[in-house]
């Protein structure tokens, strides 16, 4: 089959099936073969299953299948499901999973017990819930490769002492090694979105057995609660009755420090003080 991720082919498919991109579902189709190839090559492993969220008209799906053992593609839009079933009818490696990814029960999916990679050009209006559904799942994930708005990507990979560094950055970077794979111009989509995008990869880190994630994440969120306040002030409001001054000193931090100056290791030391004493 000809490459779908091209301006001419995308136009032809949309015309052939009498379709227009539906904004409600965040539809912006990739029309650059180099971009999809680079994403797919990075995201997939020929021995592993790839899960895609939102295949659209199959631009990325086609390349994911080239580099994976099998692809399960979750699509919500009934019109596109019909198109995909037709376009990929002879592609044994591609299975379309109809319905809302956010509502699907992952424990019932045929890939539930497989080692998987996740890849998606995410619909921007549900970037965070989709990612957290994946992060919090019990799937055996090897790598997640997603296209998101550039500003969101910058938060996922932000380092301490930068404006983008937030509770989200710390939580995500505690769970995963995050990397910015590439920036993607708005010009490689049809229709063209108002913002530029970037592709980020998340590779799971080995879990720290001494840390209760819920407590650790509560501590991180409390630390960043009011960005302009010092860590001490934020934690004093959240952990009444604890000697916060002592815990900050024992974590080797200065009394006036702000959350945005702390590394993940600093947060782990603080966690030790607050939850293990
Ligand atoms: N992968 C295609 C591409 O790169 O050209 C399309 C990407 S488009 C940005 C997002 C896709 O996600 C659309 O096909 C849209 O219909 C689908 N989508 C939106 N919300 C969804 C949901 N809750 N579950 C599954 N798919 C969804």
Coordinates of N, CA and C in Angstrom, one line a residue, residues 55 61 64 66 72 80 87 89 98 100 112 135 148 166 184 188 210 229 234-235 240 260 271 276:
X55 N -5.4 6.2 16.0 CA -4.7 6.0 14.7 C -5.2 6.9 13.6
X61 N 0.1 4.3 12.1 CA -0.2 2.9 12.2 C 0.6 2.0 11.2
X64 N 4.1 1.8 12.2 CA 4.2 1.0 13.5 C 4.2 -0.4 13.1
X66 N 5.2 -1.8 10.5 CA 6.4 -2.2 9.8 C 7.5 -2.6 10.8
X72 N -2.0 -2.9 18.1 CA -3.4 -2.7 18.5 C -3.7 -1.2 18.5
X80 N -13.9 6.8 11.4 CA -12.5 6.4 11.1 C -12.3 4.9 11.3
X87 N -9.0 0.1 5.0 CA -7.6 0.3 4.5 C -6.7 -0.9 4.9
X89 N -7.5 -4.0 5.7 CA -8.2 -5.4 5.8 C -7.2 -6.5 5.4
X98 N -12.1 -0.7 18.6 CA -13.0 0.5 18.6 C -13.3 1.0 20.0
X100 N -13.5 4.4 23.1 CA -12.8 5.4 23.9 C -11.7 4.7 24.7
X112 N -2.9 -7.5 27.1 CA -2.7 -7.2 28.6 C -1.5 -7.9 29.1
X135 N 0.4 5.2 32.6 CA 1.4 5.2 33.7 C 0.9 4.4 34.9
X148 N 3.2 15.3 21.7 CA 2.4 16.2 22.6 C 2.7 17.6 22.2
X166 N 8.1 21.3 37.4 CA 6.9 21.3 38.2 C 6.7 20.0 38.9
X184 N 8.5 18.9 16.4 CA 7.7 18.7 15.1 C 7.0 20.0 14.8
X188 N 3.5 19.8 9.5 CA 3.4 18.4 9.0 C 2.1 17.8 9.4
X210 N 11.3 1.1 48.8 CA 11.1 1.8 50.1 C 10.1 2.9 50.0
X229 N 6.2 30.4 47.2 CA 6.5 30.2 48.7 C 7.7 29.3 48.8
X234 N 5.4 25.7 52.3 CA 4.4 24.8 51.7 C 4.3 23.5 52.5
X235 N 5.4 23.0 53.0 CA 5.3 21.8 53.8 C 4.7 22.0 55.2
X240 N 1.2 19.3 59.3 CA 1.1 19.9 60.6 C 1.7 19.0 61.6
X260 N 11.2 24.2 43.3 CA 11.8 24.1 42.0 C 13.3 23.9 41.9
X271 N 11.4 12.8 51.7 CA 10.4 11.7 52.0 C 10.8 10.8 53.1
X276 N 9.2 8.4 57.1 CA 9.9 7.3 57.8 C 10.3 7.6 59.2

